[in-house]
């Protein structure tokens, strides 16, 4: 028994040495087998936790883009990916960001994904001068906080909230709307953009907030007591699923609507098809699966990711990665953190979701908001809000 | 609409959730009564039972997504409950064998049990996350959920009725077991004084195992009921576990009837509080009530000991 600590210490020392050796051999080369330069990019996103699916959607998009670049023989470089999981939470964001910052080979990052985690992580990226391109963080304030190296390829919630409000008021003809958010950076940003526009359209709005929980029974009672025509939930799918279930159990007769954070087939899977049926979902993102222009992307996505279909944010993450590759190509040999961060602002790249080009704030130029609906247990696109309101 | 209009609806919701808390709380209280040990891994027994019941029911559901009715529904609920209880019982048994018994054999200090419980809990959570995925898993409807009857204008749905009825049946069953059987006598004897119980010919090791398993059976079946309303996930155990522990303390930990009372009370307070204030204050209110009651009655509403009270 007494010798145990010593044995333990020896085992530990051996393990450390082995790990160090393994890492050492890995970090040897900056160029791959066929003499091409290797450029490393990072990915920060939600790879664990209740809303993991959204993170996987984006990660698979990044992987697809990387596989395409690496398969292209004319490309002067190979891309390598380092993943960092922030669980979608503001607490873990800075640690996840630091992991990528500390890896000196990473020259740019796709991510972070959720608005709260982004807000918490960006000060570190700005300080390190490391470019980060979010495929999905839509809180309006993010581009006003002085994050010098922050860009996003998705329209902020001001655009989505306004379009969603117009749709709810004009097409769904709601007189009374219950606006519920999850009190997150993302949720409050979206409800904050939605409510003034609804009021401007003469719709009566009740505002309420609830932190993510499992038990929505008393909230459902409250919503039904208020008898709204439409409930708009600003939050993520795991919670909307439970809320929809609770509302169905209590016989809610109004319509349920939500934003891009809930636009995922997991919503239907977790709420059950019956509770999810008819739910409207808005998103500043098109549906790659039904867009003929994106057919090549869908095929390549399925090939790279073992048959998985692109989901919410997959296209945005793919575009962000290819826009980065476009910048690397122009920079040639001197793709460093510094040169990439200063060159990215003037990128002009035709992606599958939109043309990736930025305002000076880091906001993407021009974007459409689409409406989706759960029909027969599947999320189907209804169309662009602007067109739907006109018709 | 005002609080009074919704009073009965909130009462029904509160009783439904509260009866689930009570079922889980029994596991804490039984083990505490016998061993003076807070089994912090009990929430994971609940989680594993929930998955057991959910997978059993899902395996038997028709593939076309139709909702079964009549006898098929009754059967499915019964099978789910049974599978949940068995998984919970097995999990509790294993837990006792692996995490507690070796410590007891070596007369480890109290703190060691606590660390062991937390370790077992983390292990179970992460194993479940790995095996069942880190998404919420939905349990499809097992019966047509509609309003069965109304009480003072409040709808009582099939689902809340089933949950409440099963939970109350389990509570009464356990109460009878502890108060009226030879086994219950043994449990009470060990709870009062383990050393004397040994002298009186009670097999303490056996009683401890049975206590864990009974708590596990209840938590597993409760987990299945919980999944019917709130879905199952690898991390589902924590919050209900803390709530149930609170309920046990509220009623007087180590006291079987106290745990039942505490659970129902906590459910009601949460339901009212969530409506009166913002829903996010629900937990704040629940714990305020706990602190307030403990200030007046430090040993809980019904006092502490399993041996004396039941």
mmCIF file of C-alpha atoms in Angstrom, chain A:
data_model
loop_
_atom_site.group_PDB
_atom_site.id
_atom_site.type_symbol
_atom_site.label_atom_id
_atom_site.label_comp_id
_atom_site.label_asym_id
_atom_site.label_seq_id
_atom_site.Cartn_x
_atom_site.Cartn_y
_atom_site.Cartn_z
ATOM 1 C CA UNK A 1 0.000 0.000 0.000
ATOM 2 C CA UNK A 2 2.732 2.440 0.881
ATOM 3 C CA UNK A 3 4.381 2.164 -2.495
ATOM 4 C CA UNK A 4 1.283 3.205 -4.326
ATOM 5 C CA UNK A 5 1.929 6.963 -4.447
ATOM 6 C CA UNK A 6 5.334 6.303 -5.957
ATOM 7 C CA UNK A 7 3.936 3.945 -8.571
ATOM 8 C CA UNK A 8 1.251 6.503 -9.323
ATOM 9 C CA UNK A 9 3.838 9.219 -9.756
ATOM 10 C CA UNK A 10 5.831 7.059 -12.140
ATOM 11 C CA UNK A 11 2.738 6.204 -14.158
ATOM 12 C CA UNK A 12 1.775 9.868 -14.294
ATOM 13 C CA UNK A 13 5.245 10.905 -15.404
ATOM 14 C CA UNK A 14 5.209 8.247 -18.100
ATOM 15 C CA UNK A 15 1.810 9.385 -19.305
ATOM 16 C CA UNK A 16 2.912 13.013 -19.451
ATOM 17 C CA UNK A 17 6.037 12.110 -21.393
ATOM 18 C CA UNK A 18 4.082 10.023 -23.859
ATOM 19 C CA UNK A 19 1.493 12.752 -24.380
ATOM 20 C CA UNK A 20 4.200 15.344 -24.857
ATOM 21 C CA UNK A 21 5.929 13.100 -27.350
ATOM 22 C CA UNK A 22 2.699 12.549 -29.253
ATOM 23 C CA UNK A 23 1.975 16.261 -29.384
ATOM 24 C CA UNK A 24 5.530 17.015 -30.342
ATOM 25 C CA UNK A 25 5.503 14.777 -33.357
ATOM 26 C CA UNK A 26 2.198 16.299 -34.394
ATOM 27 C CA UNK A 27 3.322 19.901 -34.301
ATOM 28 C CA UNK A 28 6.366 19.279 -36.451
ATOM 29 C CA UNK A 29 5.307 20.276 -39.927
ATOM 30 C CA UNK A 30 3.617 23.371 -41.320
ATOM 31 C CA UNK A 31 3.244 21.754 -44.713
ATOM 32 C CA UNK A 32 1.450 18.609 -45.802
ATOM 33 C CA UNK A 33 2.709 15.620 -47.755
ATOM 34 C CA UNK A 34 2.456 17.050 -51.248
ATOM 35 C CA UNK A 35 4.360 20.204 -50.401
ATOM 36 C CA UNK A 36 1.309 22.429 -49.953
ATOM 37 C CA UNK A 37 1.181 24.908 -47.118
ATOM 38 C CA UNK A 38 -1.243 24.000 -44.323
ATOM 39 C CA UNK A 39 -3.435 26.733 -42.903
ATOM 40 C CA UNK A 40 -5.217 26.011 -39.633
ATOM 41 C CA UNK A 41 -8.603 27.485 -38.798
ATOM 42 C CA UNK A 42 -10.577 27.108 -35.602
ATOM 43 C CA UNK A 43 -14.238 26.357 -34.941
ATOM 44 C CA UNK A 44 -15.954 27.477 -31.762
ATOM 45 C CA UNK A 45 -19.539 26.406 -31.230
ATOM 46 C CA UNK A 46 -22.067 24.466 -29.248
ATOM 47 C CA UNK A 47 -20.908 20.852 -29.528
ATOM 48 C CA UNK A 48 -22.520 19.581 -26.343
ATOM 49 C CA UNK A 49 -25.645 20.234 -24.311
ATOM 50 C CA UNK A 50 -29.313 20.472 -25.128
ATOM 51 C CA UNK A 51 -28.887 22.509 -28.318
ATOM 52 C CA UNK A 52 -25.948 20.546 -29.669
ATOM 53 C CA UNK A 53 -27.652 19.858 -32.998
ATOM 54 C CA UNK A 54 -27.272 23.484 -34.087
ATOM 55 C CA UNK A 55 -23.541 23.255 -33.410
ATOM 56 C CA UNK A 56 -23.212 20.045 -35.381
ATOM 57 C CA UNK A 57 -25.075 21.627 -38.300
ATOM 58 C CA UNK A 58 -22.480 24.383 -38.448
ATOM 59 C CA UNK A 59 -19.498 22.118 -37.793
ATOM 60 C CA UNK A 60 -20.547 19.815 -40.627
ATOM 61 C CA UNK A 61 -20.835 22.862 -42.896
ATOM 62 C CA UNK A 62 -17.270 23.865 -42.010
ATOM 63 C CA UNK A 63 -16.035 20.331 -42.588
ATOM 64 C CA UNK A 64 -17.739 20.230 -45.990
ATOM 65 C CA UNK A 65 -16.033 23.457 -47.052
ATOM 66 C CA UNK A 66 -12.659 22.195 -45.839
ATOM 67 C CA UNK A 67 -13.059 18.884 -47.642
ATOM 68 C CA UNK A 68 -13.852 20.747 -50.856
ATOM 69 C CA UNK A 69 -10.845 23.052 -50.547
ATOM 70 C CA UNK A 70 -8.526 20.162 -49.747
ATOM 71 C CA UNK A 71 -9.830 18.077 -52.644
ATOM 72 C CA UNK A 72 -9.219 20.932 -55.065
ATOM 73 C CA UNK A 73 -5.817 20.293 -56.685
ATOM 74 C CA UNK A 74 -5.521 23.920 -57.808
ATOM 75 C CA UNK A 75 -5.764 25.188 -54.247
ATOM 76 C CA UNK A 76 -2.318 26.412 -53.105
ATOM 77 C CA UNK A 77 -2.934 25.304 -49.512
ATOM 78 C CA UNK A 78 -4.543 22.639 -47.346
ATOM 79 C CA UNK A 79 -6.945 23.545 -44.546
ATOM 80 C CA UNK A 80 -6.841 21.980 -41.114
ATOM 81 C CA UNK A 81 -9.538 22.372 -38.449
ATOM 82 C CA UNK A 82 -9.287 22.693 -34.682
ATOM 83 C CA UNK A 83 -12.597 22.368 -32.821
ATOM 84 C CA UNK A 84 -13.470 24.014 -29.531
ATOM 85 C CA UNK A 85 -16.703 23.389 -27.654
ATOM 86 C CA UNK A 86 -18.333 26.193 -25.680
ATOM 87 C CA UNK A 87 -21.565 24.316 -24.916
ATOM 88 C CA UNK A 88 -23.417 27.405 -26.159
ATOM 89 C CA UNK A 89 -22.977 29.041 -22.781
ATOM 90 C CA UNK A 90 -21.431 32.411 -21.923
ATOM 91 C CA UNK A 91 -19.515 30.790 -19.021
ATOM 92 C CA UNK A 92 -17.605 28.407 -21.231
ATOM 93 C CA UNK A 93 -17.160 30.840 -24.133
ATOM 94 C CA UNK A 94 -13.938 32.567 -23.022
ATOM 95 C CA UNK A 95 -12.251 29.232 -22.212
ATOM 96 C CA UNK A 96 -13.203 27.808 -25.584
ATOM 97 C CA UNK A 97 -11.930 30.962 -27.299
ATOM 98 C CA UNK A 98 -8.685 30.884 -25.323
ATOM 99 C CA UNK A 99 -8.030 27.335 -26.460
ATOM 100 C CA UNK A 100 -8.025 28.522 -30.075
ATOM 101 C CA UNK A 101 -6.112 31.715 -29.296
ATOM 102 C CA UNK A 102 -3.377 29.740 -27.532
ATOM 103 C CA UNK A 103 -2.941 27.533 -30.571
ATOM 104 C CA UNK A 104 -0.550 29.782 -32.490
ATOM 105 C CA UNK A 105 -1.251 28.018 -35.800
ATOM 106 C CA UNK A 106 -4.911 29.089 -35.875
ATOM 107 C CA UNK A 107 -5.211 32.141 -38.149
ATOM 108 C CA UNK A 108 -8.994 32.560 -38.173
ATOM 109 C CA UNK A 109 -12.059 31.149 -36.418
ATOM 110 C CA UNK A 110 -15.534 30.208 -37.588
ATOM 111 C CA UNK A 111 -17.792 30.947 -34.626
ATOM 112 C CA UNK A 112 -18.797 31.491 -31.888
ATOM 113 C CA UNK A 113 -22.378 30.473 -32.507
ATOM 114 C CA UNK A 114 -24.779 31.610 -29.789
ATOM 115 C CA UNK A 115 -25.074 35.302 -29.027
ATOM 116 C CA UNK A 116 -24.376 35.002 -25.300
ATOM 117 C CA UNK A 117 -21.252 32.923 -25.837
ATOM 118 C CA UNK A 118 -20.173 35.305 -28.585
ATOM 119 C CA UNK A 119 -20.515 38.340 -26.360
ATOM 120 C CA UNK A 120 -18.427 36.634 -23.688
ATOM 121 C CA UNK A 121 -15.765 35.357 -26.094
ATOM 122 C CA UNK A 122 -15.176 38.327 -28.385
ATOM 123 C CA UNK A 123 -13.132 40.487 -25.990
ATOM 124 C CA UNK A 124 -10.508 37.727 -25.986
ATOM 125 C CA UNK A 125 -10.497 37.465 -29.782
ATOM 126 C CA UNK A 126 -10.250 41.224 -30.169
ATOM 127 C CA UNK A 127 -7.349 41.336 -27.765
ATOM 128 C CA UNK A 128 -5.568 38.519 -29.543
ATOM 129 C CA UNK A 129 -6.259 40.066 -32.941
ATOM 130 C CA UNK A 130 -7.789 36.773 -34.093
ATOM 131 C CA UNK A 131 -10.560 37.014 -36.678
ATOM 132 C CA UNK A 132 -13.850 35.300 -35.801
ATOM 133 C CA UNK A 133 -16.707 34.896 -38.240
ATOM 134 C CA UNK A 134 -19.966 33.794 -36.647
ATOM 135 C CA UNK A 135 -22.383 31.757 -38.757
ATOM 136 C CA UNK A 136 -25.262 32.285 -36.364
ATOM 137 C CA UNK A 137 -24.910 34.912 -33.585
ATOM 138 C CA UNK A 138 -27.761 37.254 -34.343
ATOM 139 C CA UNK A 139 -28.034 39.550 -31.307
ATOM 140 C CA UNK A 140 -28.218 43.096 -32.739
ATOM 141 C CA UNK A 141 -25.815 44.677 -30.245
ATOM 142 C CA UNK A 142 -22.859 42.428 -31.054
ATOM 143 C CA UNK A 143 -21.514 44.628 -33.824
ATOM 144 C CA UNK A 144 -21.708 47.774 -31.680
ATOM 145 C CA UNK A 145 -19.530 46.651 -28.788
ATOM 146 C CA UNK A 146 -16.136 47.429 -30.305
ATOM 147 C CA UNK A 147 -15.206 43.846 -31.193
ATOM 148 C CA UNK A 148 -12.671 44.710 -33.914
ATOM 149 C CA UNK A 149 -12.186 41.205 -35.267
ATOM 150 C CA UNK A 150 -15.861 40.132 -35.220
ATOM 151 C CA UNK A 151 -17.877 39.501 -38.384
ATOM 152 C CA UNK A 152 -21.052 37.538 -38.961
ATOM 153 C CA UNK A 153 -22.524 36.088 -42.115
ATOM 154 C CA UNK A 154 -26.109 36.171 -40.821
ATOM 155 C CA UNK A 155 -28.429 39.160 -40.475
ATOM 156 C CA UNK A 156 -28.977 40.462 -36.929
ATOM 157 C CA UNK A 157 -32.274 39.909 -35.102
ATOM 158 C CA UNK A 158 -33.398 43.451 -35.803
ATOM 159 C CA UNK A 159 -33.906 42.327 -39.394
ATOM 160 C CA UNK A 160 -35.492 39.016 -38.406
ATOM 161 C CA UNK A 161 -37.643 40.469 -35.616
ATOM 162 C CA UNK A 162 -39.058 43.147 -37.865
ATOM 163 C CA UNK A 163 -39.817 40.721 -40.688
ATOM 164 C CA UNK A 164 -41.354 38.213 -38.252
ATOM 165 C CA UNK A 165 -43.565 40.933 -36.769
ATOM 166 C CA UNK A 166 -44.726 42.005 -40.232
ATOM 167 C CA UNK A 167 -45.565 38.405 -41.084
ATOM 168 C CA UNK A 168 -47.434 37.774 -37.832
ATOM 169 C CA UNK A 169 -49.427 40.982 -38.212
ATOM 170 C CA UNK A 170 -50.154 40.911 -41.958
ATOM 171 C CA UNK A 171 -50.361 37.259 -42.921
ATOM 172 C CA UNK A 172 -51.382 35.565 -39.669
ATOM 173 C CA UNK A 173 -53.627 38.560 -38.914
ATOM 174 C CA UNK A 174 -52.911 38.434 -35.194
ATOM 175 C CA UNK A 175 -54.589 40.995 -32.964
ATOM 176 C CA UNK A 176 -52.992 39.803 -29.755
ATOM 177 C CA UNK A 177 -49.476 38.403 -29.477
ATOM 178 C CA UNK A 178 -47.771 36.845 -26.466
ATOM 179 C CA UNK A 179 -44.061 37.479 -26.842
ATOM 180 C CA UNK A 180 -42.000 35.149 -24.677
ATOM 181 C CA UNK A 181 -38.221 35.105 -24.609
ATOM 182 C CA UNK A 182 -35.702 32.869 -22.847
ATOM 183 C CA UNK A 183 -33.873 35.846 -21.271
ATOM 184 C CA UNK A 184 -30.723 34.953 -23.183
ATOM 185 C CA UNK A 185 -28.664 37.421 -25.200
ATOM 186 C CA UNK A 186 -30.295 35.998 -28.317
ATOM 187 C CA UNK A 187 -33.852 35.774 -26.990
ATOM 188 C CA UNK A 188 -34.075 39.287 -25.584
ATOM 189 C CA UNK A 189 -32.502 40.709 -28.747
ATOM 190 C CA UNK A 190 -35.094 39.016 -30.914
ATOM 191 C CA UNK A 191 -38.104 39.855 -28.747
ATOM 192 C CA UNK A 192 -36.780 43.405 -28.436
ATOM 193 C CA UNK A 193 -36.843 43.747 -32.214
ATOM 194 C CA UNK A 194 -40.185 41.981 -32.623
ATOM 195 C CA UNK A 195 -42.305 43.849 -30.086
ATOM 196 C CA UNK A 196 -41.937 47.499 -31.236
ATOM 197 C CA UNK A 197 -42.730 46.488 -34.805
ATOM 198 C CA UNK A 198 -45.844 44.572 -33.681
ATOM 199 C CA UNK A 199 -47.014 47.554 -31.643
ATOM 200 C CA UNK A 200 -46.380 49.833 -34.599
ATOM 201 C CA UNK A 201 -48.738 47.583 -36.588
ATOM 202 C CA UNK A 202 -51.416 48.006 -33.937
ATOM 203 C CA UNK A 203 -51.089 44.542 -32.402
ATOM 204 C CA UNK A 204 -51.555 44.154 -28.629
ATOM 205 C CA UNK A 205 -48.372 42.645 -27.170
ATOM 206 C CA UNK A 206 -47.825 40.898 -23.833
ATOM 207 C CA UNK A 207 -44.167 40.515 -22.963
ATOM 208 C CA UNK A 208 -42.847 37.750 -20.718
ATOM 209 C CA UNK A 209 -39.506 36.078 -20.105
ATOM 210 C CA UNK A 210 -38.629 32.670 -18.701
ATOM 211 C CA UNK A 211 -35.206 31.126 -18.214
ATOM 212 C CA UNK A 212 -34.801 27.734 -19.860
ATOM 213 C CA UNK A 213 -36.428 25.066 -17.700
ATOM 214 C CA UNK A 214 -38.046 21.665 -18.093
ATOM 215 C CA UNK A 215 -41.375 22.444 -16.528
ATOM 216 C CA UNK A 216 -43.497 24.791 -18.612
ATOM 217 C CA UNK A 217 -46.873 23.836 -17.101
ATOM 218 C CA UNK A 218 -47.461 27.044 -15.166
ATOM 219 C CA UNK A 219 -46.178 29.147 -18.070
ATOM 220 C CA UNK A 220 -48.625 27.346 -20.362
ATOM 221 C CA UNK A 221 -51.481 28.100 -17.953
ATOM 222 C CA UNK A 222 -50.449 31.740 -17.997
ATOM 223 C CA UNK A 223 -50.288 31.905 -21.788
ATOM 224 C CA UNK A 224 -53.668 30.231 -22.227
ATOM 225 C CA UNK A 225 -55.198 32.600 -19.680
ATOM 226 C CA UNK A 226 -53.986 35.536 -21.793
ATOM 227 C CA UNK A 227 -55.598 33.925 -24.889
ATOM 228 C CA UNK A 228 -53.292 35.311 -27.582
ATOM 229 C CA UNK A 229 -53.758 34.673 -31.318
ATOM 230 C CA UNK A 230 -50.063 34.004 -31.678
ATOM 231 C CA UNK A 231 -47.367 33.020 -29.213
ATOM 232 C CA UNK A 232 -43.915 34.054 -30.447
ATOM 233 C CA UNK A 233 -41.096 32.343 -28.566
ATOM 234 C CA UNK A 234 -37.630 33.875 -28.850
ATOM 235 C CA UNK A 235 -35.320 31.052 -27.821
ATOM 236 C CA UNK A 236 -33.953 27.669 -28.783
ATOM 237 C CA UNK A 237 -35.627 24.454 -29.916
ATOM 238 C CA UNK A 238 -35.049 22.285 -26.825
ATOM 239 C CA UNK A 239 -37.161 24.673 -24.752
ATOM 240 C CA UNK A 240 -39.715 25.449 -27.450
ATOM 241 C CA UNK A 241 -40.287 21.698 -27.776
ATOM 242 C CA UNK A 242 -41.166 21.379 -24.078
ATOM 243 C CA UNK A 243 -43.275 24.530 -24.177
ATOM 244 C CA UNK A 244 -45.205 23.284 -27.229
ATOM 245 C CA UNK A 245 -45.826 19.990 -25.481
ATOM 246 C CA UNK A 246 -47.132 21.737 -22.376
ATOM 247 C CA UNK A 247 -49.351 24.012 -24.479
ATOM 248 C CA UNK A 248 -50.793 21.091 -26.410
ATOM 249 C CA UNK A 249 -51.494 19.161 -23.211
ATOM 250 C CA UNK A 250 -53.440 22.140 -21.946
ATOM 251 C CA UNK A 251 -55.338 22.625 -25.192
ATOM 252 C CA UNK A 252 -53.865 25.905 -26.471
ATOM 253 C CA UNK A 253 -55.719 26.975 -29.602
ATOM 254 C CA UNK A 254 -53.556 29.882 -30.820
ATOM 255 C CA UNK A 255 -50.673 29.664 -33.248
ATOM 256 C CA UNK A 256 -47.092 29.091 -32.135
ATOM 257 C CA UNK A 257 -44.226 30.915 -33.848
ATOM 258 C CA UNK A 258 -40.515 31.144 -33.165
ATOM 259 C CA UNK A 259 -37.197 32.178 -34.677
ATOM 260 C CA UNK A 260 -34.061 30.668 -36.148
ATOM 261 C CA UNK A 261 -32.948 29.196 -32.800
ATOM 262 C CA UNK A 262 -35.873 26.782 -33.014
ATOM 263 C CA UNK A 263 -35.538 25.963 -36.686
ATOM 264 C CA UNK A 264 -34.276 22.428 -36.455
ATOM 265 C CA UNK A 265 -35.861 19.008 -37.060
ATOM 266 C CA UNK A 266 -34.954 18.220 -33.451
ATOM 267 C CA UNK A 267 -37.752 20.593 -32.480
ATOM 268 C CA UNK A 268 -40.313 18.286 -34.076
ATOM 269 C CA UNK A 269 -38.557 15.181 -32.722
ATOM 270 C CA UNK A 270 -38.565 16.450 -29.156
ATOM 271 C CA UNK A 271 -41.988 18.070 -29.071
ATOM 272 C CA UNK A 272 -43.575 15.148 -30.897
ATOM 273 C CA UNK A 273 -45.121 15.680 -34.324
ATOM 274 C CA UNK A 274 -48.576 16.399 -32.914
ATOM 275 C CA UNK A 275 -47.444 19.221 -30.608
ATOM 276 C CA UNK A 276 -45.153 20.780 -33.222
ATOM 277 C CA UNK A 277 -47.639 20.645 -36.094
ATOM 278 C CA UNK A 278 -48.420 24.045 -37.573
ATOM 279 C CA UNK A 279 -45.666 25.963 -35.775
ATOM 280 C CA UNK A 280 -44.278 28.884 -37.777
ATOM 281 C CA UNK A 281 -40.519 29.444 -37.731
ATOM 282 C CA UNK A 282 -38.738 32.495 -39.092
ATOM 283 C CA UNK A 283 -35.060 32.598 -40.043
ATOM 284 C CA UNK A 284 -32.733 34.936 -41.899
ATOM 285 C CA UNK A 285 -31.523 31.780 -43.611
ATOM 286 C CA UNK A 286 -32.670 30.007 -46.749
ATOM 287 C CA UNK A 287 -33.263 26.292 -46.922
ATOM 288 C CA UNK A 288 -30.329 24.702 -48.753
ATOM 289 C CA UNK A 289 -32.206 21.428 -49.153
ATOM 290 C CA UNK A 290 -34.871 22.945 -51.408
ATOM 291 C CA UNK A 291 -32.780 25.655 -53.106
ATOM 292 C CA UNK A 292 -31.776 24.429 -56.602
ATOM 293 C CA UNK A 293 -28.697 26.682 -56.557
ATOM 294 C CA UNK A 294 -27.413 24.858 -53.495
ATOM 295 C CA UNK A 295 -27.836 21.326 -54.872
ATOM 296 C CA UNK A 296 -24.078 20.837 -55.271
ATOM 297 C CA UNK A 297 -23.534 21.923 -51.682
ATOM 298 C CA UNK A 298 -26.177 19.519 -50.388
ATOM 299 C CA UNK A 299 -24.615 16.627 -52.309
ATOM 300 C CA UNK A 300 -21.119 17.398 -51.078
ATOM 301 C CA UNK A 301 -22.395 17.934 -47.517
ATOM 302 C CA UNK A 302 -24.007 14.498 -47.501
ATOM 303 C CA UNK A 303 -20.849 12.926 -48.868
ATOM 304 C CA UNK A 304 -18.571 14.482 -46.252
ATOM 305 C CA UNK A 305 -20.897 13.969 -43.300
ATOM 306 C CA UNK A 306 -22.010 10.363 -43.762
ATOM 307 C CA UNK A 307 -25.379 11.135 -45.267
ATOM 308 C CA UNK A 308 -26.460 13.890 -42.847
ATOM 309 C CA UNK A 309 -28.572 16.610 -44.429
ATOM 310 C CA UNK A 310 -27.665 20.300 -44.061
ATOM 311 C CA UNK A 311 -29.565 21.985 -41.226
ATOM 312 C CA UNK A 312 -29.924 25.487 -39.831
ATOM 313 C CA UNK A 313 -26.607 27.402 -40.049
ATOM 314 C CA UNK A 314 -24.927 24.682 -42.161
ATOM 315 C CA UNK A 315 -24.941 26.910 -45.227
ATOM 316 C CA UNK A 316 -23.780 29.959 -43.284
ATOM 317 C CA UNK A 317 -20.879 28.067 -41.726
ATOM 318 C CA UNK A 318 -19.948 26.688 -45.149
ATOM 319 C CA UNK A 319 -20.003 30.173 -46.667
ATOM 320 C CA UNK A 320 -17.977 31.626 -43.814
ATOM 321 C CA UNK A 321 -15.311 28.948 -44.282
ATOM 322 C CA UNK A 322 -15.133 29.391 -48.045
ATOM 323 C CA UNK A 323 -14.978 33.180 -47.653
ATOM 324 C CA UNK A 324 -11.992 32.639 -45.373
ATOM 325 C CA UNK A 325 -10.402 30.349 -47.962
ATOM 326 C CA UNK A 326 -10.991 33.056 -50.550
ATOM 327 C CA UNK A 327 -9.073 35.524 -48.385
ATOM 328 C CA UNK A 328 -6.262 33.016 -47.802
ATOM 329 C CA UNK A 329 -5.936 32.537 -51.552
ATOM 330 C CA UNK A 330 -5.527 36.271 -52.132
ATOM 331 C CA UNK A 331 -3.019 36.626 -49.333
ATOM 332 C CA UNK A 332 -0.912 33.799 -50.700
ATOM 333 C CA UNK A 333 2.072 32.972 -48.532
ATOM 334 C CA UNK A 334 1.567 35.531 -45.773
ATOM 335 C CA UNK A 335 -1.713 34.391 -44.279
ATOM 336 C CA UNK A 336 -1.181 35.373 -40.658
ATOM 337 C CA UNK A 337 -3.664 36.375 -37.951
ATOM 338 C CA UNK A 338 -2.912 40.009 -38.667
ATOM 339 C CA UNK A 339 -3.183 39.938 -42.451
ATOM 340 C CA UNK A 340 -6.329 37.768 -42.410
ATOM 341 C CA UNK A 341 -8.086 40.010 -39.888
ATOM 342 C CA UNK A 342 -7.369 43.151 -41.913
ATOM 343 C CA UNK A 343 -8.195 41.617 -45.297
ATOM 344 C CA UNK A 344 -11.470 39.941 -44.320
ATOM 345 C CA UNK A 345 -13.473 43.161 -44.090
ATOM 346 C CA UNK A 346 -13.174 43.749 -47.822
ATOM 347 C CA UNK A 347 -14.042 40.194 -48.887
ATOM 348 C CA UNK A 348 -16.608 39.824 -51.631
ATOM 349 C CA UNK A 349 -17.511 36.191 -52.061
ATOM 350 C CA UNK A 350 -20.553 34.640 -53.727
ATOM 351 C CA UNK A 351 -21.719 32.033 -51.249
ATOM 352 C CA UNK A 352 -24.703 29.707 -51.397
ATOM 353 C CA UNK A 353 -26.752 31.584 -48.789
ATOM 354 C CA UNK A 354 -25.830 35.112 -49.855
ATOM 355 C CA UNK A 355 -23.012 37.262 -51.146
ATOM 356 C CA UNK A 356 -20.556 37.496 -48.295
ATOM 357 C CA UNK A 357 -19.582 41.180 -48.106
ATOM 358 C CA UNK A 358 -19.545 43.386 -45.039
ATOM 359 C CA UNK A 359 -20.451 46.829 -43.802
ATOM 360 C CA UNK A 360 -17.696 48.548 -41.857
ATOM 361 C CA UNK A 361 -19.351 47.365 -38.628
ATOM 362 C CA UNK A 362 -18.858 43.683 -39.468
ATOM 363 C CA UNK A 363 -22.534 43.283 -40.367
ATOM 364 C CA UNK A 364 -23.266 41.295 -43.513
ATOM 365 C CA UNK A 365 -24.769 43.313 -46.378
ATOM 366 C CA UNK A 366 -28.349 42.487 -47.367
ATOM 367 C CA UNK A 367 -30.285 39.461 -46.182
ATOM 368 C CA UNK A 368 -33.650 37.778 -46.576
ATOM 369 C CA UNK A 369 -35.885 36.435 -43.854
ATOM 370 C CA UNK A 370 -37.730 33.223 -44.638
ATOM 371 C CA UNK A 371 -40.770 31.646 -42.997
ATOM 372 C CA UNK A 372 -41.036 27.916 -42.397
ATOM 373 C CA UNK A 373 -43.874 25.804 -41.051
ATOM 374 C CA UNK A 374 -44.118 22.348 -39.553
ATOM 375 C CA UNK A 375 -46.357 20.367 -41.897
ATOM 376 C CA UNK A 376 -47.037 16.646 -41.418
ATOM 377 C CA UNK A 377 -44.112 16.462 -39.034
ATOM 378 C CA UNK A 378 -41.578 18.075 -41.372
ATOM 379 C CA UNK A 379 -40.277 21.646 -41.494
ATOM 380 C CA UNK A 380 -41.142 23.063 -44.902
ATOM 381 C CA UNK A 381 -40.270 26.465 -46.306
ATOM 382 C CA UNK A 382 -43.218 28.782 -47.042
ATOM 383 C CA UNK A 383 -41.094 31.481 -48.652
ATOM 384 C CA UNK A 384 -39.517 34.867 -48.241
ATOM 385 C CA UNK A 385 -41.437 37.148 -45.838
ATOM 386 C CA UNK A 386 -41.445 40.041 -48.301
ATOM 387 C CA UNK A 387 -43.121 37.872 -50.972
ATOM 388 C CA UNK A 388 -45.541 36.242 -48.516
ATOM 389 C CA UNK A 389 -46.760 39.612 -47.256
ATOM 390 C CA UNK A 390 -47.325 40.940 -50.777
ATOM 391 C CA UNK A 391 -49.345 37.968 -51.993
#
